[in-house]
Amino acid sequence: AQSVTQLDSQVPVFEEAPVELRCNYSSSVSVYLFWYVQYPNQGLQLLLKYLSGSTLVKGINGFEAEFNKSQTSFHLRKPSVHISDTAEYFCAVSDRAGGFKTIFGAGTRLFVKA
Amino acid sequence: EPEVTQTPSHQVTQMGQEVILRCVPISNHLYFYWYRQILGQKVEFLVSFYNNEISEKSEIFDDQFSVERPDGSNFTLKIRSTKLEDSAMYFCASIALTANTEAFFGQGTRLTVV
């Protein structure tokens, strides 16, 4: 069965500093991996996705993530964060065996301080 | 760009009342899903729907829930007798199942049961 573990519930960071939000997953077959951002009282916005091909994927707002199959990880990174990046970030996985339903992690609250 | 549309954006209902949440998936998509996010918690899978029938449902999706695709465009989630704990954001998603297996999420319906 699929599962997603986001290792940090909260990540405080100063503006313009780099950040990494960690995500590990478990799945028995080839997976598709996603990061979503959710601002307060809003819906889910797709940041980036890994479906196949290059293991380094680039997304919107300067974010990128690297798929590491051997470590079953899909960590999200940004070299320099802005105040506006303060939000909840969800890692998610889906696969064919699971009927392509999306399984979400518990979320990481990124708090960018001035 | 095509998108998944959900209505209403916010619904307030009295406990014990029936509610119907509506979704218009992207037109050529074949798989449809409902998810729930209780305030401050992660997004949870409720049900998947394919070929006019439920393909999978979670333990959350009990007898008070039902889904329907009444015509060629709408996909609805009905809650027969709402409880306070049904208050949540409900997201609809759809997938094309072509080479791109990314789920497209609607902006959500915030259901408040009073």
Short mmCIF file of C-alpha atoms in Angstrom, two decimals:
data_model
loop_
_atom_site.label_atom_id
_atom_site.label_comp_id
_atom_site.label_asym_id
_atom_site.label_seq_id
_atom_site.Cartn_x
_atom_site.Cartn_y
_atom_site.Cartn_z
CA ALA A 1 0.00 0.00 0.00
CA GLN A 2 1.13 3.50 -0.72
CA SER A 3 2.13 5.90 2.01
CA VAL A 4 3.89 9.24 2.24
CA THR A 5 5.94 10.54 5.15
CA GLN A 6 6.82 14.17 5.45
CA LEU A 7 9.53 14.26 8.01
CA ASP A 8 9.03 17.82 9.24
CA SER A 9 5.70 19.22 10.33
CA GLN A 10 7.07 22.77 10.45
CA VAL A 11 10.10 24.40 8.86
CA PRO A 12 10.96 27.96 9.88
CA VAL A 13 13.52 29.69 7.68
CA PHE A 14 14.76 33.21 7.10
CA GLU A 15 14.01 35.03 3.89
CA GLU A 16 16.55 34.43 1.11
CA ALA A 17 17.86 31.29 2.82
CA PRO A 18 17.70 27.89 1.08
CA VAL A 19 15.13 25.33 2.17
CA GLU A 20 14.56 21.61 1.80
CA LEU A 21 11.27 19.92 2.65
CA ARG A 22 11.70 16.21 3.04
CA CYS A 23 9.41 13.51 1.71
CA ASN A 24 9.70 9.74 1.71
CA TYR A 25 7.22 7.37 0.14
CA SER A 26 6.44 3.70 0.00
CA SER A 27 4.89 1.96 -2.94
CA SER A 28 5.24 -1.46 -4.44
CA VAL A 29 5.36 -0.37 -8.08
CA SER A 30 6.41 2.52 -10.27
CA VAL A 31 5.16 5.72 -8.77
CA TYR A 32 4.18 9.19 -9.74
CA LEU A 33 5.20 11.89 -7.29
CA PHE A 34 3.87 15.38 -6.69
CA TRP A 35 4.33 18.42 -4.52
CA TYR A 36 1.38 20.71 -3.88
CA VAL A 37 1.25 24.07 -2.12
CA GLN A 38 -1.76 25.29 -0.19
CA TYR A 39 -2.14 28.87 0.97
CA PRO A 40 -4.54 29.60 3.86
CA ASN A 41 -8.18 28.96 2.98
CA GLN A 42 -7.31 28.08 -0.58
CA GLY A 43 -7.16 24.99 -2.76
CA LEU A 44 -4.25 22.84 -3.87
CA GLN A 45 -1.78 24.20 -6.39
CA LEU A 46 0.56 21.81 -8.16
CA LEU A 47 4.18 22.88 -7.70
CA LEU A 48 5.83 20.08 -9.65
CA LYS A 49 5.49 16.45 -10.63
CA TYR A 50 7.59 13.42 -11.45
CA LEU A 51 5.94 11.05 -13.91
CA SER A 52 8.98 9.60 -15.70
CA GLY A 53 12.31 10.61 -17.23
CA SER A 54 14.76 12.96 -15.56
CA THR A 55 14.89 12.53 -11.81
CA LEU A 56 15.40 16.25 -11.25
CA VAL A 57 12.18 18.10 -11.85
CA LYS A 58 11.67 21.83 -11.84
CA GLY A 59 8.44 23.47 -10.91
CA ILE A 60 6.85 26.82 -10.46
CA ASN A 61 8.07 29.60 -8.17
CA GLY A 62 11.70 28.40 -8.33
CA PHE A 63 11.09 25.06 -6.63
CA GLU A 64 12.69 21.80 -7.70
CA ALA A 65 12.67 18.22 -6.44
CA GLU A 66 14.76 15.13 -7.01
CA PHE A 67 13.33 11.64 -7.29
CA ASN A 68 15.62 9.14 -5.59
CA LYS A 69 14.33 5.63 -6.16
CA SER A 70 16.92 3.86 -4.00
CA GLN A 71 16.11 6.09 -1.03
CA THR A 72 12.40 6.33 -1.90
CA SER A 73 12.59 10.07 -1.46
CA PHE A 74 11.31 13.13 -3.28
CA HIS A 75 12.64 16.13 -1.39
CA LEU A 76 11.59 19.63 -2.36
CA ARG A 77 14.17 22.42 -2.52
CA LYS A 78 14.38 26.11 -3.18
CA PRO A 79 17.70 27.99 -3.15
CA SER A 80 16.27 31.26 -1.84
CA VAL A 81 12.85 31.61 -0.25
CA HIS A 82 10.57 34.62 -0.09
CA ILE A 83 8.03 35.70 2.50
CA SER A 84 5.35 34.78 -0.03
CA ASP A 85 6.45 31.12 0.08
CA THR A 86 4.92 30.81 3.55
CA ALA A 87 2.32 28.07 3.09
CA GLU A 88 1.54 24.39 3.66
CA TYR A 89 3.32 21.98 1.35
CA PHE A 90 2.04 18.49 0.63
CA CYS A 91 3.98 15.65 -0.92
CA ALA A 92 1.83 13.08 -2.70
CA VAL A 93 2.13 9.77 -4.54
CA SER A 94 -0.02 7.80 -6.91
CA ASP A 95 0.43 4.59 -8.88
CA ARG A 96 -1.41 2.32 -11.28
CA ALA A 97 -1.97 -0.39 -8.68
CA GLY A 98 -3.76 2.15 -6.52
CA GLY A 99 -6.05 3.20 -9.32
CA PHE A 100 -4.14 6.44 -9.60
CA LYS A 101 -5.70 7.77 -6.43
CA THR A 102 -3.47 10.38 -4.80
CA ILE A 103 -2.12 9.67 -1.33
CA PHE A 104 -0.99 12.76 0.53
CA GLY A 105 1.53 13.29 3.27
CA ALA A 106 0.59 15.11 6.45
CA GLY A 107 2.05 18.36 5.16
CA THR A 108 4.93 20.65 6.09
CA ARG A 109 4.25 24.18 7.19
CA LEU A 110 6.93 26.44 5.70
CA PHE A 111 7.24 29.68 7.64
CA VAL A 112 9.51 32.30 6.09
CA LYS A 113 10.71 34.98 8.48
CA ALA A 114 11.97 38.44 7.55
CA GLU B 1 -6.17 25.57 -19.92
CA PRO B 2 -8.91 23.11 -19.00
CA GLU B 3 -9.78 22.90 -15.33
CA VAL B 4 -11.94 21.04 -12.85
CA THR B 5 -14.77 23.21 -11.57
CA GLN B 6 -16.46 22.78 -8.21
CA THR B 7 -19.63 24.43 -6.93
CA PRO B 8 -20.44 25.93 -4.55
CA SER B 9 -17.18 27.27 -3.20
CA HIS B 10 -18.66 27.42 0.30
CA GLN B 11 -21.77 25.78 1.72
CA VAL B 12 -23.22 26.07 5.18
CA THR B 13 -25.77 23.48 6.21
CA GLN B 14 -27.57 22.39 9.35
CA MET B 15 -26.74 19.09 10.96
CA GLY B 16 -28.92 16.31 9.61
CA GLN B 17 -29.51 17.98 6.26
CA GLU B 18 -28.52 16.49 2.92
CA VAL B 19 -25.93 18.25 0.80
CA ILE B 20 -24.80 17.72 -2.77
CA LEU B 21 -21.38 18.92 -3.82
CA ARG B 22 -20.92 19.34 -7.53
CA CYS B 23 -17.93 18.94 -9.79
CA VAL B 24 -17.40 19.31 -13.50
CA PRO B 25 -14.32 17.29 -14.43
CA ILE B 26 -12.22 17.98 -17.50
CA SER B 27 -14.19 16.75 -20.50
CA ASN B 28 -11.99 13.93 -21.83
CA HIS B 29 -11.06 12.55 -18.42
CA LEU B 30 -12.10 9.06 -17.40
CA TYR B 31 -11.29 8.65 -13.70
CA PHE B 32 -12.92 10.81 -11.04
CA TYR B 33 -12.16 11.22 -7.36
CA TRP B 34 -13.36 12.92 -4.20
CA TYR B 35 -11.04 13.88 -1.37
CA ARG B 36 -11.63 15.49 2.01
CA GLN B 37 -9.48 17.81 4.08
CA ILE B 38 -10.56 18.54 7.63
CA LEU B 39 -9.27 21.93 8.74
CA GLY B 40 -5.59 21.76 9.61
CA GLN B 41 -5.22 18.16 8.52
CA LYS B 42 -4.03 16.33 5.46
CA VAL B 43 -6.00 15.58 2.32
CA GLU B 44 -7.68 12.15 2.50
CA PHE B 45 -8.97 9.97 -0.30
CA LEU B 46 -12.70 9.28 -0.20
CA VAL B 47 -13.69 7.52 -3.41
CA SER B 48 -12.74 6.85 -7.01
CA PHE B 49 -15.19 6.42 -9.86
CA TYR B 50 -14.65 4.89 -13.29
CA ASN B 51 -16.97 3.64 -15.99
CA ASN B 52 -20.04 4.77 -14.07
CA GLU B 53 -19.26 2.87 -10.91
CA ILE B 54 -17.21 3.17 -7.76
CA SER B 55 -13.82 1.56 -8.26
CA GLU B 56 -12.50 2.12 -4.75
CA LYS B 57 -13.63 3.75 -1.53
CA SER B 58 -11.95 4.47 1.76
CA GLU B 59 -13.22 3.62 5.22
CA ILE B 60 -14.36 7.23 5.53
CA PHE B 61 -16.82 6.73 2.68
CA ASP B 62 -19.60 5.11 4.67
CA ASP B 63 -23.29 4.68 3.86
CA GLN B 64 -24.09 8.35 4.28
CA PHE B 65 -21.95 9.17 1.24
CA SER B 66 -22.80 8.50 -2.38
CA VAL B 67 -21.43 9.59 -5.74
CA GLU B 68 -23.11 9.93 -9.07
CA ARG B 69 -22.40 11.02 -12.59
CA PRO B 70 -25.92 12.04 -13.55
CA ASP B 71 -25.03 13.26 -17.02
CA GLY B 72 -22.00 13.47 -19.25
CA SER B 73 -20.41 16.34 -17.41
CA ASN B 74 -21.26 16.50 -13.70
CA PHE B 75 -19.84 14.37 -10.90
CA THR B 76 -21.55 14.76 -7.53
CA LEU B 77 -20.90 13.82 -3.94
CA LYS B 78 -23.97 13.51 -1.73
CA ILE B 79 -23.91 13.43 2.03
CA ARG B 80 -27.31 12.22 3.22
CA SER B 81 -27.45 13.37 6.81
CA THR B 82 -24.61 15.70 7.63
CA LYS B 83 -22.78 15.59 10.95
CA LEU B 84 -20.62 18.24 12.55
CA GLU B 85 -17.54 16.19 11.75
CA ASP B 86 -18.34 16.36 8.03
CA SER B 87 -17.19 19.98 8.09
CA ALA B 88 -14.21 20.04 5.77
CA MET B 89 -12.91 21.09 2.40
CA TYR B 90 -13.94 18.64 -0.30
CA PHE B 91 -11.84 18.36 -3.45
CA CYS B 92 -12.82 16.77 -6.72
CA ALA B 93 -10.15 15.50 -9.13
CA SER B 94 -10.04 13.87 -12.53
CA ILE B 95 -7.45 12.02 -14.60
CA ALA B 96 -7.21 11.44 -18.34
CA LEU B 97 -5.23 8.18 -18.15
CA THR B 98 -3.20 8.91 -21.22
CA ALA B 99 0.56 9.29 -21.02
CA ASN B 100 -0.04 12.01 -18.45
CA THR B 101 -1.48 10.51 -15.29
CA GLU B 102 -1.52 13.72 -13.33
CA ALA B 103 -4.68 14.37 -11.34
CA PHE B 104 -6.29 17.76 -11.89
CA PHE B 105 -7.88 19.11 -8.71
CA GLY B 106 -10.72 21.55 -8.37
CA GLN B 107 -10.49 24.48 -6.01
CA GLY B 108 -12.63 22.75 -3.43
CA THR B 109 -15.93 23.24 -1.66
CA ARG B 110 -15.75 24.28 1.97
CA LEU B 111 -18.60 22.57 3.80
CA THR B 112 -19.55 23.92 7.21
CA VAL B 113 -22.07 21.93 9.24
CA VAL B 114 -23.68 23.87 12.07
#
